[in-house]
Short mmCIF file of C-alpha atoms and ligand atoms in Angstrom, two decimals:
data_model
loop_
_atom_site.label_atom_id
_atom_site.label_comp_id
_atom_site.label_asym_id
_atom_site.label_seq_id
_atom_site.Cartn_x
_atom_site.Cartn_y
_atom_site.Cartn_z
CA MET A 122 23.15 -22.43 -15.29
CA ASN A 123 21.74 -19.69 -17.33
CA PHE A 124 19.04 -18.17 -15.51
CA CYS A 125 18.86 -15.14 -18.01
CA LYS A 126 17.42 -17.17 -20.64
CA ILE A 127 13.52 -16.61 -21.48
CA LEU A 128 11.45 -19.22 -20.15
CA ASP A 129 10.81 -22.27 -22.62
CA VAL A 130 7.18 -21.80 -23.38
CA ARG A 131 6.83 -25.84 -22.90
CA LEU A 132 7.09 -25.33 -19.14
CA VAL A 133 4.32 -22.65 -18.82
CA PRO A 134 1.31 -25.27 -17.97
CA LEU A 135 3.66 -27.26 -15.69
CA LEU A 136 4.32 -24.14 -13.95
CA PHE A 137 1.07 -22.63 -13.94
CA PHE A 138 -0.05 -25.89 -12.18
CA LEU A 139 3.05 -25.55 -9.60
CA ILE A 140 1.86 -21.89 -8.72
CA VAL A 141 -1.69 -22.68 -8.48
CA ALA A 142 -0.78 -25.71 -6.11
CA GLY A 143 1.67 -23.30 -4.37
CA CYS A 144 -1.25 -20.67 -3.89
CA SER A 145 -3.41 -22.78 -1.57
CA GLU A 146 -1.02 -21.96 1.46
CA THR A 147 -2.13 -19.10 3.23
CA LYS A 148 -0.06 -16.47 4.95
CA GLU A 149 -0.16 -16.24 8.63
CA GLU A 150 -0.14 -12.38 8.89
CA SER A 151 -3.59 -12.27 7.06
CA GLY A 152 -4.61 -9.97 10.13
CA THR A 153 -2.87 -6.91 8.28
CA LYS A 154 -4.54 -7.57 5.07
CA GLY A 155 -7.94 -5.90 6.60
CA GLU A 156 -8.87 -2.34 6.81
CA VAL A 157 -6.05 0.40 6.07
CA ALA A 158 -3.58 0.32 8.83
CA ALA A 159 -2.18 4.11 9.45
CA GLU A 160 1.31 2.73 8.44
CA GLN A 161 0.69 0.66 5.11
CA PRO A 162 2.76 -2.67 5.10
CA PRO A 163 4.91 -3.43 2.17
CA GLN A 164 3.25 -4.90 -0.90
CA VAL A 165 3.72 -8.76 -0.59
CA CYS A 166 3.27 -11.42 -3.50
CA GLY A 167 4.29 -15.00 -3.21
CA SER A 168 3.09 -18.44 -3.01
CA GLY A 169 4.26 -21.00 -0.63
CA SER A 170 7.78 -20.41 1.16
CA ILE A 171 8.38 -17.61 -1.44
CA GLN A 172 7.37 -14.13 -0.36
CA ILE A 173 8.30 -11.10 -2.87
CA GLU A 174 8.03 -7.97 -1.16
CA ASP A 175 7.86 -4.42 -2.87
CA ILE A 176 8.59 -5.13 -6.42
CA TRP A 177 8.97 -2.52 -8.76
CA ILE A 178 10.76 -1.52 -12.15
CA THR A 179 11.88 1.75 -13.64
CA PRO A 180 10.73 3.21 -16.99
CA GLY A 181 12.46 2.32 -20.02
CA ALA A 182 12.34 2.81 -23.98
CA THR A 183 11.28 0.15 -26.56
CA GLY A 184 14.85 -1.71 -26.93
CA GLY A 185 16.31 -0.21 -23.92
CA THR A 186 16.66 -1.68 -20.39
CA SER A 187 14.51 -1.27 -17.28
CA GLY A 188 15.99 -2.03 -13.48
CA LEU A 189 14.00 -4.38 -11.61
CA TYR A 190 14.08 -4.15 -7.46
CA GLY A 191 12.51 -5.78 -4.35
CA THR A 192 13.01 -8.26 -1.62
CA ILE A 193 12.60 -12.13 -2.11
CA ARG A 194 12.02 -14.01 1.11
CA PHE A 195 12.47 -17.69 1.87
CA GLU A 196 9.98 -18.54 4.53
CA ALA A 197 10.54 -22.17 5.69
CA GLU A 198 13.36 -24.43 6.53
CA GLY A 199 16.30 -25.25 4.23
CA ALA A 200 17.19 -23.37 1.53
CA ASP A 201 16.11 -22.44 -2.31
CA SER A 202 17.79 -20.54 -5.02
CA LEU A 203 16.60 -18.04 -7.61
CA ILE A 204 17.21 -19.75 -10.95
CA GLU A 205 15.85 -17.18 -13.37
CA ILE A 206 13.51 -14.13 -13.69
CA LEU A 207 11.02 -14.24 -16.35
CA CYS A 208 9.10 -11.40 -17.95
CA SER A 209 7.23 -11.47 -21.53
CA GLU A 210 7.67 -7.65 -21.96
CA THR A 211 11.47 -7.95 -22.73
CA GLU A 212 13.83 -10.09 -24.61
CA ARG A 213 15.60 -11.20 -21.28
CA VAL A 214 16.06 -10.28 -17.49
CA GLU A 215 19.53 -10.70 -16.25
CA LEU A 216 20.63 -10.25 -12.66
CA HIS A 217 23.55 -7.89 -11.95
CA GLU A 218 25.58 -7.33 -8.99
CA MET A 219 28.29 -4.40 -8.06
CA ILE A 220 31.48 -6.00 -7.53
CA PRO A 221 34.89 -4.10 -6.42
CA GLY A 222 36.52 -2.96 -9.82
CA GLU A 223 40.12 -1.51 -10.16
CA GLY A 224 40.94 0.97 -7.48
CA GLU A 225 37.99 2.20 -5.51
CA GLU A 226 35.20 1.91 -7.89
CA MET A 227 32.57 -0.48 -7.84
CA LYS A 228 31.52 -1.84 -11.52
CA MET A 229 28.46 -3.68 -12.41
CA VAL A 230 28.43 -7.17 -13.55
CA ARG A 231 26.31 -10.11 -14.81
CA MET A 232 25.87 -12.56 -12.15
CA THR A 233 26.79 -15.98 -12.84
CA ALA A 234 25.68 -17.85 -9.80
CA SER A 235 21.90 -18.13 -8.64
CA PRO A 236 21.39 -16.29 -5.36
CA VAL A 237 20.72 -18.46 -2.71
CA LEU A 238 17.55 -17.74 -0.22
CA GLN A 239 17.51 -19.00 3.53
CA LYS A 240 14.86 -18.15 6.07
CA GLY A 241 16.14 -14.68 7.54
CA LYS A 242 18.54 -14.00 4.55
CA PRO A 243 16.38 -12.53 1.89
CA VAL A 244 17.83 -11.52 -1.48
CA THR A 245 17.31 -7.91 -2.06
CA LEU A 246 17.61 -6.47 -5.32
CA SER A 247 18.31 -2.67 -4.91
CA LEU A 248 19.69 0.56 -6.49
CA GLY A 249 23.40 0.25 -6.15
CA GLY A 250 23.20 -3.55 -5.07
CA LYS A 251 22.09 -6.65 -6.84
CA HIS A 252 19.29 -5.81 -9.04
CA GLY A 253 17.42 -7.29 -12.10
CA MET A 254 17.73 -5.78 -15.36
CA LEU A 255 15.19 -6.00 -18.11
CA VAL A 256 17.31 -5.93 -21.35
CA ASN A 257 15.86 -5.19 -25.01
CA LEU A 258 12.47 -4.23 -23.87
CA LYS A 259 9.77 -5.16 -26.28
CA GLN A 260 7.61 -1.85 -25.81
CA GLU A 261 8.04 1.33 -23.90
CA LEU A 262 7.47 1.01 -20.13
CA LYS A 263 5.94 3.99 -18.75
CA VAL A 264 5.24 5.01 -15.22
CA GLY A 265 2.02 3.57 -14.04
CA ASP A 266 2.35 0.38 -16.53
CA SER A 267 2.03 -2.88 -14.66
CA VAL A 268 4.32 -5.77 -15.68
CA GLU A 269 4.12 -9.54 -14.84
CA ILE A 270 7.38 -10.87 -13.43
CA GLY A 271 8.01 -14.54 -12.80
CA PHE A 272 10.61 -15.60 -10.27
CA ARG A 273 11.69 -19.28 -11.13
CA MET A 274 13.29 -21.01 -8.17
CA GLY A 275 15.40 -23.85 -7.76
CA SER A 276 12.43 -25.77 -5.87
CA GLY A 277 10.65 -25.90 -9.12
CA ASP A 278 8.08 -23.08 -8.13
CA THR A 279 8.09 -20.00 -9.92
CA VAL A 280 6.17 -17.00 -8.15
CA HIS A 281 4.35 -14.49 -10.34
CA CYS A 282 3.97 -10.80 -9.24
CA THR A 283 2.93 -7.57 -10.80
CA ALA A 284 5.60 -4.92 -10.64
CA ARG A 285 4.44 -1.25 -11.35
CA VAL A 286 6.67 1.04 -13.30
CA SER A 287 7.67 3.83 -11.20
CA THR A 288 10.58 6.21 -10.78
CA SER A 289 10.63 5.31 -6.73
CA SER A 290 10.26 2.31 -4.71
CA PRO A 291 6.74 1.12 -3.11
CA ALA A 292 8.52 2.28 0.36
CA GLU A 293 8.89 5.78 -0.81
CA ALA A 294 5.63 5.98 -2.01
CA ARG A 295 4.14 4.90 1.14
CA LYS A 296 6.58 7.72 2.75
CA SER A 297 4.61 10.36 0.58
CA LYS A 298 1.12 8.79 1.27
CA ARG A 299 1.96 9.69 4.71
CA LYS A 300 2.26 13.09 3.68
CA LEU A 301 -1.13 13.16 2.55
CA ASN A 302 -2.41 13.70 6.20
CA GLY A 303 0.20 16.19 7.35
CA PRO A 304 -0.33 20.18 7.56
CA GLY A 305 0.02 20.50 3.98
CA ALA A 306 -3.31 18.66 3.31
CA LYS A 307 -5.12 20.49 6.01
CA LEU A 308 -3.92 23.76 4.32
CA TYR A 309 -5.01 22.46 0.55
CA THR A 310 -8.55 21.80 2.31
CA GLN A 311 -8.92 24.73 4.08
CA TYR A 312 -7.46 27.00 1.36
CA CYS A 313 -6.64 25.84 -2.19
CA SER A 314 -9.54 23.54 -2.52
CA ALA A 315 -12.15 26.56 -2.40
CA CYS A 316 -10.98 27.15 -6.06
CA HIS A 317 -9.27 24.13 -7.26
CA GLY A 318 -11.82 21.68 -5.88
CA SER A 319 -11.13 18.86 -3.14
CA ASP A 320 -10.28 16.54 -6.05
CA GLY A 321 -8.06 18.89 -7.91
CA ALA A 322 -10.37 18.85 -10.86
CA GLY A 323 -10.83 22.90 -10.54
CA GLN A 324 -13.69 24.49 -12.93
CA THR A 325 -13.27 24.31 -16.37
CA GLY A 326 -12.41 27.88 -17.96
CA VAL A 327 -12.44 29.40 -14.41
CA PHE A 328 -9.97 27.53 -11.85
CA PRO A 329 -7.48 25.28 -13.85
CA PRO A 330 -7.29 21.59 -12.58
CA LEU A 331 -4.50 20.68 -10.59
CA THR A 332 -4.59 16.67 -11.37
CA GLY A 333 -1.94 15.67 -14.30
CA SER A 334 -1.38 19.80 -14.87
CA GLU A 335 1.44 20.30 -17.31
CA PHE A 336 2.28 23.39 -15.05
CA PHE A 337 4.13 21.21 -12.79
CA LYS A 338 6.83 20.47 -15.58
CA ASP A 339 8.34 23.65 -14.33
CA LYS A 340 9.19 23.66 -10.87
CA ASP A 341 10.39 27.16 -10.00
CA ARG A 342 7.24 28.59 -11.87
CA THR A 343 4.99 26.22 -9.81
CA ILE A 344 6.36 27.16 -6.70
CA ASP A 345 6.21 31.00 -7.85
CA ALA A 346 2.73 30.65 -8.85
CA ILE A 347 1.59 29.22 -5.49
CA VAL A 348 3.67 31.63 -3.16
CA ASN A 349 3.72 34.67 -4.86
CA GLY A 350 0.14 34.38 -6.88
CA LEU A 351 -0.46 34.11 -10.67
CA GLN A 352 -2.34 36.27 -13.18
CA GLY A 353 -2.50 36.49 -17.06
CA GLU A 354 -3.35 33.78 -19.89
CA ILE A 355 -2.28 30.34 -18.96
CA THR A 356 -3.21 27.09 -20.94
CA VAL A 357 -3.89 23.91 -18.89
CA GLU A 358 -5.11 20.62 -20.59
CA GLY A 359 -5.96 22.53 -23.70
CA VAL A 360 -8.21 25.20 -21.70
CA THR A 361 -7.41 28.67 -21.54
CA TYR A 362 -7.38 30.56 -18.30
CA ASN A 363 -7.21 34.30 -17.69
CA GLY A 364 -8.02 34.69 -13.96
CA VAL A 365 -6.05 35.72 -10.66
CA MET A 366 -4.66 33.44 -8.06
CA PRO A 367 -3.98 35.60 -5.03
CA PRO A 368 -0.51 35.12 -3.29
CA LEU A 369 -0.35 33.09 -0.23
CA PRO A 370 -0.85 34.99 3.12
CA ASP A 371 2.32 35.48 4.97
CA THR A 372 0.66 33.73 8.07
CA TYR A 373 1.64 30.47 6.42
CA ASP A 374 5.22 29.87 7.18
CA ASP A 375 7.58 28.45 4.61
CA GLU A 376 7.47 24.80 6.15
CA THR A 377 3.59 24.55 5.94
CA VAL A 378 3.79 26.13 2.29
CA ALA A 379 6.60 23.68 1.48
CA ASP A 380 4.16 21.04 2.80
CA VAL A 381 1.16 21.86 0.55
CA ILE A 382 3.30 22.25 -2.64
CA ASN A 383 4.72 18.64 -1.63
CA TYR A 384 1.18 17.29 -1.09
CA VAL A 385 0.03 18.73 -4.37
CA LEU A 386 2.87 17.21 -6.54
CA THR A 387 2.36 13.79 -4.39
CA ARG A 388 -1.38 13.90 -4.81
CA PHE A 389 -2.00 15.42 -8.33
CA GLY A 390 1.48 15.56 -10.01
CA GLU A 391 2.84 12.05 -9.83
CA ASN A 392 5.28 13.02 -7.15
CA ALA A 393 7.50 14.52 -10.04
CA TRP A 394 9.69 16.45 -7.69
CA GLN A 395 9.39 17.91 -3.95
CA THR A 396 10.59 21.31 -2.33
CA THR A 397 11.87 22.43 1.04
CA PRO A 398 11.04 25.13 3.21
CA GLU A 399 14.33 27.07 2.18
CA GLU A 400 13.35 26.91 -1.57
CA VAL A 401 10.09 28.12 -0.89
CA ALA A 402 11.66 30.84 1.28
CA GLY A 403 14.06 31.66 -1.54
CA ILE A 404 11.04 32.10 -4.18
CA ARG A 405 8.82 34.00 -1.72
CA ASP A 406 11.70 36.65 -1.13
CA ARG A 407 11.36 37.46 -4.96
CA ASP A 408 8.01 39.45 -4.34
C1 LIG B 624 -9.12 32.07 -5.13
C2 LIG B 624 -8.86 30.97 -5.84
C3 LIG B 624 -7.74 30.12 -5.78
C4 LIG B 624 -7.09 29.97 -4.80
C5 LIG B 624 -7.54 29.92 -3.26
C6 LIG B 624 -5.74 29.02 -5.13
N1 LIG B 624 -5.78 29.11 -6.46
FE1 LIG B 624 -4.35 28.14 -7.73
N2 LIG B 624 -5.15 29.46 -9.36
C7 LIG B 624 -6.48 29.97 -9.31
C8 LIG B 624 -6.56 30.60 -10.49
C9 LIG B 624 -7.66 31.46 -11.07
C10 LIG B 624 -5.30 30.13 -11.17
C11 LIG B 624 -5.10 30.51 -12.67
C12 LIG B 624 -4.28 31.93 -12.97
C13 LIG B 624 -4.32 32.38 -14.35
O1 LIG B 624 -4.99 32.25 -14.99
O2 LIG B 624 -3.22 32.83 -14.65
C14 LIG B 624 -4.65 29.25 -10.43
C15 LIG B 624 -3.57 28.40 -10.84
C16 LIG B 624 -2.93 27.52 -10.08
C17 LIG B 624 -1.79 26.83 -10.59
C18 LIG B 624 -1.22 26.74 -11.99
C19 LIG B 624 -2.18 26.00 -13.04
C20 LIG B 624 -2.44 24.71 -13.03
O3 LIG B 624 -3.65 24.36 -13.00
O4 LIG B 624 -1.60 23.96 -12.53
C21 LIG B 624 -1.32 26.06 -9.99
C22 LIG B 624 -0.32 25.01 -9.59
C23 LIG B 624 -2.09 26.25 -8.42
N3 LIG B 624 -2.88 27.12 -8.85
C24 LIG B 624 -2.04 25.97 -7.14
C25 LIG B 624 -2.76 26.17 -6.21
C26 LIG B 624 -2.40 25.74 -4.75
C27 LIG B 624 -1.53 24.72 -4.50
C28 LIG B 624 -3.17 26.57 -4.05
C29 LIG B 624 -3.30 26.34 -2.63
C30 LIG B 624 -2.16 26.50 -1.98
C31 LIG B 624 -4.01 27.29 -4.70
N4 LIG B 624 -3.62 27.45 -6.35
C32 LIG B 624 -5.17 28.39 -4.36
C33 LIG B 624 -6.98 30.17 -8.37
C34 LIG B 624 -6.86 29.77 -6.93
#
C-alpha cells in the first residue's frame, strides 16, 4: 500500500464527516485541561481512539524537506495502522526509518509497511528514529508557522492536527518554560527590567528592546555585553542607541548570570541558543 501519496480530494468530504463523528468522543483526562498546571502536560490532539502527542515539524525551504515528529497513540482494544500522512503544504509526506546499513552505520530508508498501533505500543516519530518527511515543500516553512497535518488510519479515520514549525520539540520548549521561573527570571525582574522593561520592550531611543533583538545573532557579543557592559552606538530594530549599560555586579555568580541569559534568550530570543556558567565565566574574565 502506498501511504505516501497525496490524499485523493474526492475523499475529503467523507473524511471530514468521519472526523466530526470521531470528535464526539471526549477524553477522560479532561481534568488536566483546566488551569495552568505547574508542569505542563504534552500537547495532544486526536479523535476517538487515536491520540497524537507533541507533534512538530522542522523548518524547510521551498522545494526542500521538513522532518515531522510526534507520538501516535492508539487507546482502544485491537489495533490500527498508520496508512498515510497528509499535508497540503507539500507534494507528499513519506515515512522514513533508520535501519542497519553496511558495517556499523545506520541508514535512512523510506518505509514500505504501514506502522501498526496497539494500546501501550505507540508509534513514535523522532529524530534519529522513524519520522515523517515532508517532501518538495510548496512554500518555505518558518519557525512559528502552523501546518495542518492529517493522519489517515487503517480504520478509516483521519486525525487532523496542527503542527508548529520549530527547531526543537514541544517537550524541550516545556523544559525551557520551566526556566522562566528560575533564579534568572528573578534577576531579570530585579535588575534588567528597570531599563529593558518587564516585557522586554525597552524604551525607544533610550533602552533598546530585547524582544526579537538582532543582537542575539552574535552569541559571544551578547554574553559579553550583558556581563561586561556595553557602550557606544548600536542599532536595534532600526533605532540607534548610544547609551551605557553597566557591567553586571560581581555579586551575581556565574550560574545565576547564565540563567538570566538563558531566560532572556528563551523569552525574547526565540531560544536561538543557550549558555553555561563555564562559558559565562570565560567571557567575564576578559574584563
Ligand atoms: C541601567 C540600565 C540597564 C540595565 C540595568 C540593563 N541594561 Fe541592557 N542595555 C542598556 C543600554 C543603555 C543598552 C544599549 C547600550 C549602547 O547603546 O551601546 C543595553 C543593551 C543591551 C543589549 C544589547 C542590545 C539589545 O537590545 O539587544 C542586551 C542584550 C541587553 N542590554 C541585555 C540586558 C540584560 C539581560 C540585563 C540584565 C542582566 C540588562 N541588559 C540590564 C541598559 C541597561
